[in-house]
Short mmCIF file of C-alpha atoms in Angstrom, two decimals:
data_model
loop_
_atom_site.label_atom_id
_atom_site.label_comp_id
_atom_site.label_asym_id
_atom_site.label_seq_id
_atom_site.Cartn_x
_atom_site.Cartn_y
_atom_site.Cartn_z
CA MET A 1 16.67 -17.25 7.11
CA LYS A 2 17.84 -13.64 7.30
CA ARG A 3 16.81 -10.90 5.09
CA SER A 4 20.32 -10.53 4.07
CA ASP A 5 20.15 -14.24 2.77
CA ILE A 6 17.52 -13.08 0.05
CA PRO A 7 19.47 -12.52 -3.19
CA GLY A 8 19.14 -9.15 -4.89
CA TRP A 9 20.37 -5.56 -4.93
CA PHE A 10 19.03 -3.38 -2.11
CA SER A 11 21.65 -1.26 -0.35
CA TRP A 12 21.58 -0.45 3.45
CA THR A 13 21.25 3.09 2.37
CA ASP A 14 17.99 2.55 0.54
CA GLN A 15 16.62 0.33 3.18
CA GLN A 16 16.86 3.39 5.68
CA VAL A 17 15.42 5.80 3.05
CA PHE A 18 12.62 3.36 2.22
CA GLY A 19 11.89 3.12 5.87
CA HIS A 20 11.55 6.83 6.38
CA PHE A 21 9.16 7.29 3.36
CA LEU A 22 6.99 4.28 4.38
CA SER A 23 6.90 5.37 7.94
CA HIS A 24 4.11 7.13 9.90
CA ARG A 25 6.52 10.12 10.20
CA ALA A 26 6.61 10.70 6.58
CA VAL A 27 4.19 12.88 4.81
CA GLU A 28 2.41 10.28 2.88
CA PRO A 29 -1.26 9.51 3.26
CA PHE A 30 -2.77 6.11 4.02
CA GLY A 31 -2.72 4.18 0.50
CA ASP A 32 -1.55 1.14 -1.10
CA LEU A 33 1.92 -0.03 -2.02
CA VAL A 34 3.10 -0.99 -5.43
CA GLU A 35 6.38 -2.76 -6.59
CA ILE A 36 7.16 -3.15 -10.46
CA GLY A 37 9.84 -5.75 -10.64
CA ALA A 38 10.27 -7.87 -7.53
CA TYR A 39 13.15 -10.23 -8.27
CA LEU A 40 13.31 -12.71 -5.26
CA GLY A 41 11.71 -10.37 -2.77
CA LYS A 42 14.63 -8.41 -1.06
CA SER A 43 12.81 -4.95 -1.26
CA ALA A 44 9.34 -6.26 -1.18
CA VAL A 45 9.83 -7.90 2.38
CA LEU A 46 10.89 -4.44 3.76
CA LEU A 47 7.61 -2.97 1.87
CA GLY A 48 5.52 -5.49 3.67
CA ASP A 49 6.89 -4.30 7.07
CA HIS A 50 5.04 -1.12 6.38
CA LEU A 51 1.79 -2.43 5.12
CA ARG A 52 -1.20 -1.36 7.08
CA ASP A 53 -4.29 -3.50 7.83
CA ASP A 54 -6.46 -1.74 5.32
CA GLU A 55 -3.85 -1.23 2.63
CA THR A 56 -3.01 -3.47 -0.49
CA PHE A 57 0.48 -4.41 -1.58
CA THR A 58 0.62 -5.35 -5.35
CA VAL A 59 3.68 -6.88 -6.83
CA ILE A 60 4.20 -7.27 -10.59
CA ASP A 61 6.80 -9.42 -12.32
CA LEU A 62 7.15 -11.96 -15.10
CA PHE A 63 8.92 -14.06 -12.70
CA GLY A 64 10.77 -15.79 -15.52
CA GLU A 65 7.54 -16.63 -17.37
CA ASP A 66 7.84 -16.14 -21.18
CA ALA A 67 5.66 -13.48 -22.41
CA GLN A 68 5.00 -11.89 -25.77
CA THR A 69 7.63 -9.08 -25.57
CA ASP A 70 10.45 -7.69 -27.60
CA GLU A 71 13.80 -9.46 -28.26
CA ALA A 72 15.85 -6.93 -26.20
CA ASN A 73 13.66 -7.52 -23.06
CA GLU A 74 13.95 -11.24 -23.69
CA ARG A 75 17.80 -10.87 -23.70
CA GLU A 76 17.75 -8.71 -20.54
CA ASN A 77 15.64 -11.20 -18.54
CA ALA A 78 17.91 -14.16 -19.90
CA GLY A 79 20.96 -12.30 -18.58
CA SER A 80 20.21 -10.62 -15.60
CA TYR A 81 17.19 -12.72 -13.85
CA ARG A 82 18.11 -16.39 -14.45
CA GLY A 83 16.68 -18.61 -11.95
CA LEU A 84 13.97 -16.10 -10.85
CA THR A 85 10.51 -17.80 -10.07
CA ARG A 86 7.28 -16.79 -8.68
CA ALA A 87 7.42 -19.77 -6.14
CA LYS A 88 10.89 -18.59 -4.63
CA PHE A 89 9.69 -15.08 -4.30
CA GLU A 90 6.54 -16.28 -2.47
CA GLU A 91 8.71 -18.57 -0.30
CA ASN A 92 10.94 -15.71 0.55
CA TYR A 93 8.17 -13.26 1.45
CA ALA A 94 6.32 -15.92 3.41
CA HIS A 95 9.31 -16.49 5.71
CA PHE A 96 8.76 -12.90 6.95
CA HIS A 97 5.07 -11.95 6.61
CA ASP A 98 1.83 -14.03 7.10
CA ARG A 99 -0.28 -12.02 4.75
CA PRO A 100 0.96 -12.29 1.16
CA PRO A 101 0.99 -9.31 -1.37
CA VAL A 102 -1.24 -9.26 -4.48
CA ILE A 103 0.95 -11.07 -7.15
CA VAL A 104 0.52 -10.17 -10.75
CA GLN A 105 2.59 -12.37 -13.25
CA ALA A 106 2.46 -10.17 -16.28
CA LEU A 107 4.15 -7.46 -17.99
CA SER A 108 4.45 -4.20 -15.97
CA SER A 109 2.36 -2.25 -18.47
CA THR A 110 -0.68 -3.98 -17.00
CA ILE A 111 -0.09 -2.71 -13.59
CA VAL A 112 -2.79 -0.09 -14.26
CA ASP A 113 -5.46 -2.96 -14.67
CA HIS A 114 -4.70 -4.15 -11.27
CA VAL A 115 -4.21 -1.17 -9.08
CA ALA A 116 -6.85 1.83 -8.91
CA PRO A 117 -5.95 5.17 -9.98
CA SER A 118 -4.83 7.55 -7.55
CA SER A 119 -4.50 4.82 -4.80
CA ALA A 120 -0.84 4.35 -4.01
CA ARG A 121 1.12 6.06 -1.42
CA PHE A 122 4.43 4.41 -2.42
CA LEU A 123 5.50 2.68 -5.70
CA HIS A 124 8.92 1.14 -6.31
CA ILE A 125 9.99 0.92 -9.86
CA ASP A 126 12.47 -1.69 -10.50
CA GLY A 127 11.50 -3.65 -13.67
CA SER A 128 12.78 -3.41 -17.09
CA HIS A 129 15.91 -1.28 -17.89
CA LEU A 130 14.67 -0.67 -21.46
CA TYR A 131 13.69 3.00 -22.23
CA GLU A 132 10.17 2.27 -23.63
CA HIS A 133 9.12 0.16 -20.51
CA VAL A 134 10.63 2.45 -17.92
CA ALA A 135 8.72 5.41 -19.69
CA THR A 136 5.45 3.28 -19.52
CA ASP A 137 6.24 2.56 -15.76
CA ALA A 138 6.77 6.11 -15.05
CA GLN A 139 3.29 6.93 -16.85
CA SER A 140 1.69 4.21 -14.81
CA ALA A 141 3.22 5.53 -11.49
CA GLN A 142 1.78 8.83 -12.27
CA ARG A 143 -1.73 7.41 -12.81
CA LEU A 144 -1.77 5.18 -9.75
CA ALA A 145 0.00 7.77 -7.21
CA LYS A 146 -2.29 9.50 -4.92
CA ALA A 147 -1.53 13.01 -3.56
CA GLY A 148 1.36 12.78 -1.39
CA ALA A 149 2.81 9.64 -2.87
CA VAL A 150 6.54 8.93 -3.29
CA ILE A 151 7.95 6.88 -6.29
CA ALA A 152 11.42 5.35 -5.94
CA PHE A 153 13.09 4.54 -9.32
CA ASP A 154 16.05 2.02 -9.44
CA ASP A 155 19.12 2.16 -11.53
CA TYR A 156 18.70 5.81 -12.61
CA ARG A 157 22.44 6.18 -13.21
CA SER A 158 23.94 2.82 -13.73
CA VAL A 159 26.34 2.58 -16.94
CA HIS A 160 24.44 -0.48 -18.08
CA THR A 161 20.93 1.09 -17.89
CA PRO A 162 20.85 4.28 -19.97
CA GLY A 163 17.38 3.58 -21.03
CA THR A 164 16.31 3.82 -17.41
CA ALA A 165 18.14 7.13 -17.03
CA ALA A 166 16.57 8.50 -20.32
CA ALA A 167 12.99 7.71 -19.02
CA ILE A 168 13.48 9.01 -15.62
CA TRP A 169 14.95 12.39 -16.55
CA GLU A 170 12.50 12.75 -19.43
CA ALA A 171 9.59 12.46 -16.55
CA ALA A 172 11.37 14.79 -14.46
CA ILE A 173 12.00 17.47 -17.37
CA LEU A 174 8.75 17.16 -19.32
CA LYS A 175 6.02 14.97 -17.31
CA ASP A 176 5.85 16.69 -13.84
CA LEU A 177 8.13 14.35 -11.79
CA LYS A 178 9.58 16.34 -8.92
CA ILE A 179 12.83 14.88 -7.53
CA ILE A 180 12.96 14.61 -3.72
CA ALA A 181 16.41 12.77 -3.37
CA LEU A 182 18.95 10.91 -4.84
CA THR A 183 21.01 7.97 -3.46
CA PRO A 184 23.92 6.01 -5.19
CA SER A 185 21.25 3.51 -6.53
CA LYS A 186 17.82 5.16 -6.41
CA LEU A 187 16.04 8.32 -7.24
CA TYR A 188 13.11 9.44 -5.12
CA GLY A 189 10.50 11.65 -6.54
CA THR A 190 6.75 12.62 -6.51
CA PHE A 191 4.20 13.86 -8.98
CA ASP A 192 2.91 16.27 -6.45
CA ALA A 193 3.30 20.01 -7.62
CA ASP A 194 5.69 20.75 -4.69
CA ALA A 195 8.16 18.29 -3.32
CA GLU A 196 9.21 20.75 -0.49
CA GLN A 197 7.20 19.01 2.23
CA HIS A 198 8.72 15.83 1.41
CA ARG A 199 12.27 17.27 1.55
CA ARG A 200 11.70 19.06 4.91
CA HIS A 201 10.43 15.86 6.52
CA LEU A 202 13.46 13.84 4.87
CA GLU A 203 15.94 16.38 6.10
CA THR A 204 14.54 16.19 9.64
CA TRP A 205 14.68 12.24 9.57
CA LEU A 206 18.30 12.64 8.29
CA ARG A 207 19.42 14.90 11.06
CA GLU A 208 17.88 12.64 13.70
CA PHE A 209 19.08 9.38 12.23
CA GLY A 210 22.61 10.70 11.84
CA ARG A 211 24.19 7.66 10.00
CA LEU A 212 24.07 9.02 6.56
CA ASN A 213 25.94 11.62 4.69
CA TRP A 214 23.69 14.10 2.85
CA GLU A 215 23.84 17.48 1.08
CA HIS A 216 21.69 19.83 -1.12
CA GLN A 217 21.97 20.12 -4.88
CA ASP A 218 20.17 22.61 -7.08
CA LEU A 219 18.56 20.90 -9.93
CA LEU A 220 15.75 21.86 -12.46
CA GLY A 221 14.91 24.91 -10.39
CA SER A 222 14.50 22.94 -7.23
CA THR A 223 16.60 21.80 -4.16
CA ILE A 224 17.07 18.13 -3.86
CA VAL A 225 18.82 15.95 -1.35
CA ARG A 226 21.73 13.84 -2.35
CA ILE A 227 22.40 10.91 0.09
CA TRP A 228 25.19 8.64 0.46
CA PRO A 229 26.73 6.13 3.09
CA GLU A 230 29.34 7.07 5.73
CA PRO A 231 32.58 5.37 4.92
CA SER A 232 32.81 2.01 6.51
#
C-alpha cells in the first residue's frame, strides 16, 4: 500500500508545508499533535511521521457514528463522508506506523476533554464545514495550543464551505489568530502574539526547497506568505 492509495484530500503542496512546520527546523517547541477530522488517515499518516517519542497524537472524528447533532451536520456527513469507518482509518494508519494515535470517536467539541490546555504544537482542523462547529474548533485550538504552536485550517476558501471561511476569518479579525501562510487549500496560523518568526523560518525553507512558488501579501496589518505549486 502506498500513501497515495489512501482516499482523501491532501495536496502535495500541503504535504510539504506540513512537513516543514512539523520538522525540527521549524520554530515549534516539543508538544503534542491534534487532528480534528481524520477521514481515512491521509494527513494523519504524515502527522505520525513527525510524532516524537514523548509526544501524544490525538485524532477526533465521528467516523460515521451517529451522534446527537443538528440536521445540517447529518446532511454533510451523509453527503461527503459516506463509507468512513474507524476500522478503515486504523487499518490505513497501522500500515505505516506501529504506534497508533489516541482515537476519540466523538463530536469535535469534546476535544478539550481529551487534550490538555496549552499542550499542542501542531493542530490540523479539518472536521465539519458548518460555521458553528468550525468556530468552536478554532476556540478549542486556541485553548489547546502552546506557545509557538501552528494551526492548519482546511477549506478556508472553497465555494462549498462558506461556514468554514466565516469562522476562520472571524478568528483572524476578532480573536487573535495570526495568519502565517495560505495555500490553495489550507490556511496556516498561530495564536502567538507575533507570527514573524514563523514566517521567517517558512521563507528560509521555501528558498532552500525551491519547488514551490510563493509571494508576500499584506493582510490585516501583517505580511503573510501565499504558496502555490509550480505548473506541472
